[in-house]
Amino acid sequence: MEILGAFDGEPVLSEVAVRPVSGAGEQRRWDALVREHHYLPFHSLFGKSLRHVAVWGEVWLALLGWTAGAFKVGARDAWIGWSPEQQFSRLHLIADNSRFVMLTERGQVPNLASRILALSLRRLSSDMRELHGFPVLLAETFVDPSRFGGICYRATNWRRLGLTKGFSRLPGGSARWRRNGQPKEIYMRELEAGAREKLRSEQAAPEWQVGAKGEPMPAEELRSLRTYLQTIPDFRKKRGQRYGIACYMTIMIAARLSGYRGIAAFGEYAARLDEEQLRAVGGFWSPSRQRFTAPATSTFHYVLSSMPPDALETALREWIEQFSEAGAPVALDGKDVREASMANGG
């Protein structure tokens, strides 16, 4: 892919799109470009994060990084009006626009930055729900007024709440802070009507919960589930395959049944499997490591989005009837294969 600037022409606003990065290769490219073009040092996005890229055809125009909301922001917390207990349990429902990099001069194309930001906001909640299993109600960002005017945020209806107190965290393991003399402007954006009221409400919506995660299934159950899923044809090219389709599907279904929601959670579940469980799901035997290994998190999205739904439903239904408890609900079905269930909270 090319970056505008080495490309002949200017993008048409209606043809610009925003999407999450796809696969480890694009993630590495995204990280490298942020390190090269953003004024702040960058190592990676931490925690339950999301990388968006704005594209015009095959050309990368901009990069947006979303991370968990800042732990403590006085003006924001007062504006929401939530209690400390609510803030602690619902902070994951706020996404912080920690990085926004334009890979072309904004002046070349009027309104390009605000258009890209609006497109990212439009799909932010659904993308976060798909990747991590919960929605986003509020977006926040912090703008250094000595460098930027926050124009694109104001143009997309963000609310300016005031200034931070101008502290930054000192390096090291302990939580130590110093006054840096550079307060930043605080901007907030509600992603759905009444978001503030919902965040401070007494009752938490079920889809907000990250969810209690159970222990992985015993190896015997995993092996039984994989036996039924082996009937699903593998649509991928054989070259370079380390894990069969049944391996991926066994992990994803078992993870959902254990309370893991979202693509990243599938990778987390796979990482918790012991040697016997990895053997049961069809993990890859690594000669160099002398142990079974699990698929990388980035590969689950491709498999899930390309899986024929009818084949999965048939195999899963047979396994439920033969092995699982009578009447137990199944969290992953044909809609999940087409990403509808995870986009709507399961």
Coordinates of C-alpha atoms in Angstrom, one line a residue:
M1 CA 0.0 0.0 0.0
E2 CA 1.1 3.6 -0.7
I3 CA 1.0 6.7 1.4
L4 CA -0.5 9.8 0.0
G5 CA 2.3 12.2 -0.8
A6 CA 4.1 9.6 -3.0
F7 CA 0.8 9.2 -4.8
D8 CA -0.4 11.3 -7.8
G9 CA -3.8 12.8 -7.0
E10 CA -6.1 13.8 -4.2
P11 CA -8.7 11.7 -2.5
V12 CA -12.4 12.3 -3.0
L13 CA -14.1 12.5 0.5
S14 CA -16.9 10.2 -0.5
E15 CA -14.4 7.5 -1.5
V16 CA -12.5 7.6 1.8
A17 CA -13.1 4.6 4.2
V18 CA -12.0 3.7 7.7
R19 CA -11.4 0.1 8.8
P20 CA -9.5 -1.8 11.5
V21 CA -6.0 -3.0 10.5
S22 CA -6.0 -6.6 9.3
G23 CA -3.4 -9.1 10.4
A24 CA 0.0 -8.9 12.0
G25 CA 1.6 -7.4 8.9
E26 CA -0.7 -4.4 8.8
Q27 CA -0.4 -3.9 12.5
R28 CA 3.4 -3.8 12.2
R29 CA 3.1 -1.3 9.4
W30 CA 0.6 0.8 11.4
D31 CA 3.0 0.9 14.4
A32 CA 6.0 1.8 12.3
L33 CA 4.2 4.7 10.7
V34 CA 3.0 6.1 14.0
R35 CA 6.5 5.9 15.4
E36 CA 7.7 7.8 12.3
H37 CA 5.1 10.5 12.0
H38 CA 3.6 11.2 15.5
Y39 CA 5.4 13.7 17.7
L40 CA 5.0 11.6 20.8
P41 CA 7.2 8.5 21.4
F42 CA 5.4 5.3 20.6
H43 CA 6.0 1.6 21.4
S44 CA 2.6 0.0 21.0
L45 CA -1.0 0.3 22.0
F46 CA -1.7 -1.5 25.3
G47 CA -4.7 -3.2 26.8
K48 CA -8.0 -3.5 25.0
S49 CA -7.1 -1.3 22.1
L50 CA -8.1 -0.8 18.4
R51 CA -6.1 0.4 15.4
H52 CA -8.0 2.1 12.6
V53 CA -6.6 3.0 9.2
A54 CA -8.2 5.5 6.8
V55 CA -7.9 4.4 3.1
W56 CA -8.6 5.7 -0.3
G57 CA -8.5 2.6 -2.5
E58 CA -5.2 1.0 -1.6
V59 CA -3.7 4.3 -0.3
W60 CA -3.3 4.8 3.5
L61 CA -4.4 8.3 4.4
A62 CA -4.4 8.4 8.2
L63 CA -4.0 6.3 11.4
L64 CA -6.2 6.3 14.5
G65 CA -5.4 4.5 17.7
W66 CA -8.0 3.9 20.4
T67 CA -7.2 2.7 23.9
A68 CA -9.0 2.4 27.2
G69 CA -10.1 5.7 28.8
A70 CA -7.7 7.5 31.1
F71 CA -8.0 6.2 34.7
K72 CA -8.7 9.5 36.3
V73 CA -9.7 12.8 34.7
G74 CA -11.4 15.2 37.1
A75 CA -13.3 17.3 34.5
R76 CA -14.5 14.2 32.7
D77 CA -15.6 12.3 35.8
A78 CA -17.5 15.4 37.1
W79 CA -19.2 15.8 33.7
I80 CA -20.3 12.2 33.7
G81 CA -21.3 12.4 37.3
W82 CA -20.5 8.7 38.1
S83 CA -19.4 7.4 41.5
P84 CA -15.9 6.0 42.0
E85 CA -17.3 2.5 42.0
Q86 CA -19.1 3.1 38.7
Q87 CA -16.0 4.7 37.2
F88 CA -13.9 1.7 38.2
S89 CA -16.3 -0.9 36.7
R90 CA -17.3 1.0 33.6
L91 CA -14.1 2.7 32.4
H92 CA -13.8 0.2 29.6
L93 CA -16.8 1.8 28.0
I94 CA -14.7 4.9 27.2
A95 CA -12.2 4.9 24.4
D96 CA -9.3 7.3 24.2
N97 CA -8.1 8.5 20.9
S98 CA -4.5 8.3 21.9
R99 CA -3.1 8.6 18.4
F100 CA -4.3 10.4 15.2
V101 CA -1.8 10.7 12.4
M102 CA -2.5 12.2 9.0
L103 CA -0.2 10.8 6.4
T104 CA -0.8 13.8 4.1
E105 CA -1.1 17.5 4.6
R106 CA -4.7 18.4 5.7
G107 CA -4.7 21.6 3.7
Q108 CA -4.5 19.7 0.5
V109 CA -7.9 18.2 0.9
P110 CA -10.4 20.4 2.9
N111 CA -12.3 18.5 5.6
L112 CA -10.3 15.3 5.2
A113 CA -9.3 15.0 8.9
S114 CA -12.8 15.6 10.2
R115 CA -14.2 13.2 7.6
I116 CA -11.8 10.5 8.7
L117 CA -12.5 11.1 12.4
A118 CA -16.3 10.9 11.8
L119 CA -15.9 7.6 9.9
S120 CA -13.8 6.2 12.7
L121 CA -16.4 7.2 15.4
R122 CA -19.2 5.7 13.4
R123 CA -17.8 2.2 13.7
L124 CA -15.8 2.5 16.9
S125 CA -18.3 0.9 19.2
S126 CA -19.1 -2.1 16.9
D127 CA -15.4 -2.7 16.1
M128 CA -14.5 -2.6 19.8
R129 CA -17.3 -5.0 20.6
E130 CA -16.2 -7.4 17.9
L131 CA -12.6 -7.3 19.0
H132 CA -13.0 -7.2 22.8
G133 CA -16.6 -8.1 23.5
F134 CA -18.1 -4.8 24.8
P135 CA -19.3 -1.5 23.3
V136 CA -18.0 2.0 23.7
L137 CA -20.3 4.8 24.9
L138 CA -17.9 7.7 25.1
A139 CA -14.8 8.8 23.1
E140 CA -12.2 11.0 24.7
T141 CA -9.0 12.7 23.6
F142 CA -6.5 15.2 24.9
V143 CA -5.2 17.9 22.7
D144 CA -1.9 19.9 23.2
P145 CA -3.0 23.5 22.5
S146 CA 0.6 24.6 21.9
R147 CA 0.6 22.3 18.9
F148 CA -3.0 21.9 17.7
G149 CA -6.3 23.7 17.7
G150 CA -8.6 20.6 18.0
I151 CA -10.4 21.8 14.8
C152 CA -11.3 18.3 13.5
Y153 CA -12.7 17.4 17.0
R154 CA -14.9 20.4 17.2
A155 CA -16.0 19.9 13.6
T156 CA -17.3 16.4 14.6
N157 CA -19.2 17.6 17.6
W158 CA -16.8 16.8 20.4
R159 CA -17.4 18.8 23.6
R160 CA -14.5 20.6 25.2
L161 CA -14.5 20.1 29.0
G162 CA -11.6 22.2 30.0
L163 CA -7.9 21.6 30.7
T164 CA -6.0 18.8 32.5
K165 CA -3.9 19.9 35.5
G166 CA -0.7 19.4 33.5
F167 CA 0.8 16.3 35.2
S168 CA 2.7 13.4 33.5
R169 CA 3.6 10.1 34.9
L170 CA 7.3 9.4 35.6
P171 CA 8.9 6.3 34.1
G172 CA 9.2 3.2 36.2
G173 CA 6.9 0.8 37.9
S174 CA 5.5 3.0 40.7
A175 CA 2.7 5.5 40.1
R176 CA 4.7 8.8 40.5
W177 CA 3.7 12.0 38.8
R178 CA 5.2 15.4 38.1
R179 CA 3.8 18.8 36.9
N180 CA 4.9 19.3 33.3
G181 CA 3.5 22.8 32.8
Q182 CA 1.7 21.7 29.6
P183 CA -2.0 21.2 30.4
K184 CA -4.0 19.6 27.6
E185 CA -7.6 20.3 26.4
I186 CA -10.1 17.6 27.2
Y187 CA -12.6 16.7 24.5
M188 CA -15.4 14.2 24.9
R189 CA -17.9 12.7 22.4
E190 CA -21.0 10.7 23.2
L191 CA -21.4 7.8 20.8
E192 CA -25.0 7.2 21.6
A193 CA -27.8 9.3 22.9
G194 CA -27.8 9.6 26.7
A195 CA -24.4 8.0 27.1
R196 CA -23.6 10.1 30.2
E197 CA -26.8 9.2 31.9
K198 CA -26.3 5.5 31.2
L199 CA -22.8 5.5 32.6
R200 CA -24.0 6.9 35.9
S201 CA -27.2 4.9 36.1
E202 CA -27.7 2.5 39.0
Q203 CA -28.3 -0.5 36.7
A204 CA -25.5 -1.7 34.4
A205 CA -26.6 -3.1 31.0
P206 CA -25.7 -6.8 30.5
E207 CA -23.7 -6.1 27.3
W208 CA -21.4 -3.8 29.3
Q209 CA -20.0 -6.6 31.3
V210 CA -16.6 -7.9 30.3
G211 CA -17.8 -11.1 31.8
A212 CA -16.5 -13.7 34.2
K213 CA -14.2 -16.1 32.3
G214 CA -14.3 -19.7 33.3
E215 CA -11.5 -22.2 33.1
P216 CA -10.9 -23.9 29.7
M217 CA -12.9 -27.1 29.0
P218 CA -11.3 -30.4 29.9
A219 CA -9.3 -32.1 27.2
E220 CA -11.9 -34.8 26.8
E221 CA -14.6 -32.3 25.9
L222 CA -12.4 -30.4 23.6
R223 CA -11.4 -33.5 21.8
S224 CA -15.1 -34.5 21.4
L225 CA -16.0 -31.1 20.1
R226 CA -13.2 -31.1 17.6
T227 CA -14.3 -34.6 16.3
Y228 CA -17.6 -33.1 15.2
L229 CA -16.0 -30.0 13.8
Q230 CA -13.6 -32.0 11.6
T231 CA -16.5 -32.5 9.1
I232 CA -16.3 -28.8 8.2
P233 CA -14.4 -28.4 4.9
D234 CA -11.2 -26.3 4.9
F235 CA -11.6 -23.5 2.4
R236 CA -8.0 -22.3 2.7
K237 CA -5.0 -23.1 0.6
K238 CA -3.0 -25.9 2.0
R239 CA 0.4 -24.2 1.7
G240 CA 1.7 -23.0 5.0
Q241 CA -1.2 -24.3 7.1
R242 CA -0.3 -25.2 10.7
Y243 CA -3.7 -25.4 12.2
G244 CA -6.8 -27.0 10.8
I245 CA -10.2 -25.4 10.6
A246 CA -11.4 -27.7 13.4
C247 CA -8.7 -26.4 15.6
Y248 CA -9.8 -22.8 15.2
M249 CA -13.5 -23.5 15.6
T250 CA -12.9 -25.7 18.7
I251 CA -11.1 -22.9 20.4
M252 CA -13.6 -20.2 19.4
I253 CA -16.7 -22.2 20.4
A254 CA -15.2 -23.5 23.7
A255 CA -14.0 -19.9 24.5
R256 CA -17.5 -18.5 24.0
L257 CA -19.0 -21.2 26.1
S258 CA -16.5 -20.3 28.9
G259 CA -17.4 -16.6 28.8
Y260 CA -14.8 -15.2 26.5
R261 CA -16.2 -12.7 24.0
G262 CA -14.4 -11.1 21.1
I263 CA -11.5 -12.0 18.8
A264 CA -8.8 -10.9 21.3
A265 CA -10.5 -13.1 24.0
F266 CA -10.2 -16.1 21.7
G267 CA -6.5 -15.7 21.6
E268 CA -6.4 -15.2 25.4
Y269 CA -8.4 -18.5 25.8
A270 CA -6.0 -20.3 23.5
A271 CA -3.0 -19.1 25.5
R272 CA -4.5 -20.6 28.7
L273 CA -4.7 -24.1 27.2
D274 CA -2.2 -26.6 28.7
E275 CA -0.3 -29.2 26.7
E276 CA -3.0 -31.9 26.9
Q277 CA -5.7 -29.4 25.9
L278 CA -3.7 -28.0 23.0
R279 CA -3.2 -31.6 21.7
A280 CA -7.0 -32.1 22.0
V281 CA -7.9 -29.1 19.9
G282 CA -5.3 -30.0 17.2
G283 CA -2.5 -27.6 18.1
F284 CA 0.7 -27.5 16.1
W285 CA 3.6 -29.5 17.4
S286 CA 6.7 -27.1 17.3
P287 CA 9.9 -29.1 17.0
S288 CA 12.0 -26.1 18.0
R289 CA 9.9 -25.4 21.2
Q290 CA 9.2 -29.1 21.8
R291 CA 5.6 -28.4 22.7
F292 CA 2.2 -27.8 21.2
T293 CA 1.3 -24.3 20.2
A294 CA -2.0 -22.4 19.6
P295 CA -3.0 -20.1 16.6
A296 CA -2.2 -16.4 16.8
T297 CA -5.0 -14.1 17.8
S298 CA -4.8 -12.2 14.4
T299 CA -5.8 -15.3 12.5
F300 CA -9.2 -15.9 14.2
H301 CA -10.9 -13.0 12.4
Y302 CA -10.1 -14.3 9.0
V303 CA -11.3 -17.8 9.8
L304 CA -14.5 -16.6 11.5
S305 CA -15.5 -14.2 8.7
S306 CA -14.9 -16.8 5.9
M307 CA -16.5 -19.9 7.5
P308 CA -19.6 -21.4 5.8
P309 CA -22.3 -20.9 8.5
D310 CA -24.5 -23.9 7.7
A311 CA -21.6 -26.4 8.1
L312 CA -20.7 -25.0 11.5
E313 CA -24.3 -25.1 12.7
T314 CA -24.8 -28.7 11.7
A315 CA -21.7 -29.9 13.3
L316 CA -22.3 -27.9 16.5
R317 CA -25.9 -29.1 16.8
E318 CA -24.8 -32.7 16.6
W319 CA -22.2 -32.2 19.3
I320 CA -24.6 -30.5 21.6
E321 CA -27.1 -33.3 21.3
Q322 CA -24.5 -35.9 22.0
F323 CA -22.3 -34.4 24.6
S324 CA -23.4 -31.1 26.3
E325 CA -25.9 -30.7 29.0
A326 CA -29.5 -30.8 27.9
G327 CA -30.9 -27.4 27.0
A328 CA -27.5 -25.6 27.4
P329 CA -27.5 -22.5 25.2
V330 CA -24.8 -22.1 22.6
A331 CA -23.2 -18.6 22.3
L332 CA -21.7 -19.1 18.9
D333 CA -23.9 -19.9 15.9
G334 CA -24.2 -19.0 12.2
K335 CA -24.6 -15.3 13.0
D336 CA -21.3 -15.3 14.8
V337 CA -19.6 -16.7 11.7
R338 CA -20.8 -13.7 9.8
E339 CA -19.8 -11.5 12.7
A340 CA -23.4 -10.4 13.5
S341 CA -23.6 -11.8 16.9
M342 CA -20.4 -10.3 18.2
A343 CA -21.2 -7.0 16.6
N344 CA -24.4 -7.0 18.7
G345 CA -23.1 -8.3 21.9
G346 CA -23.8 -12.1 21.3

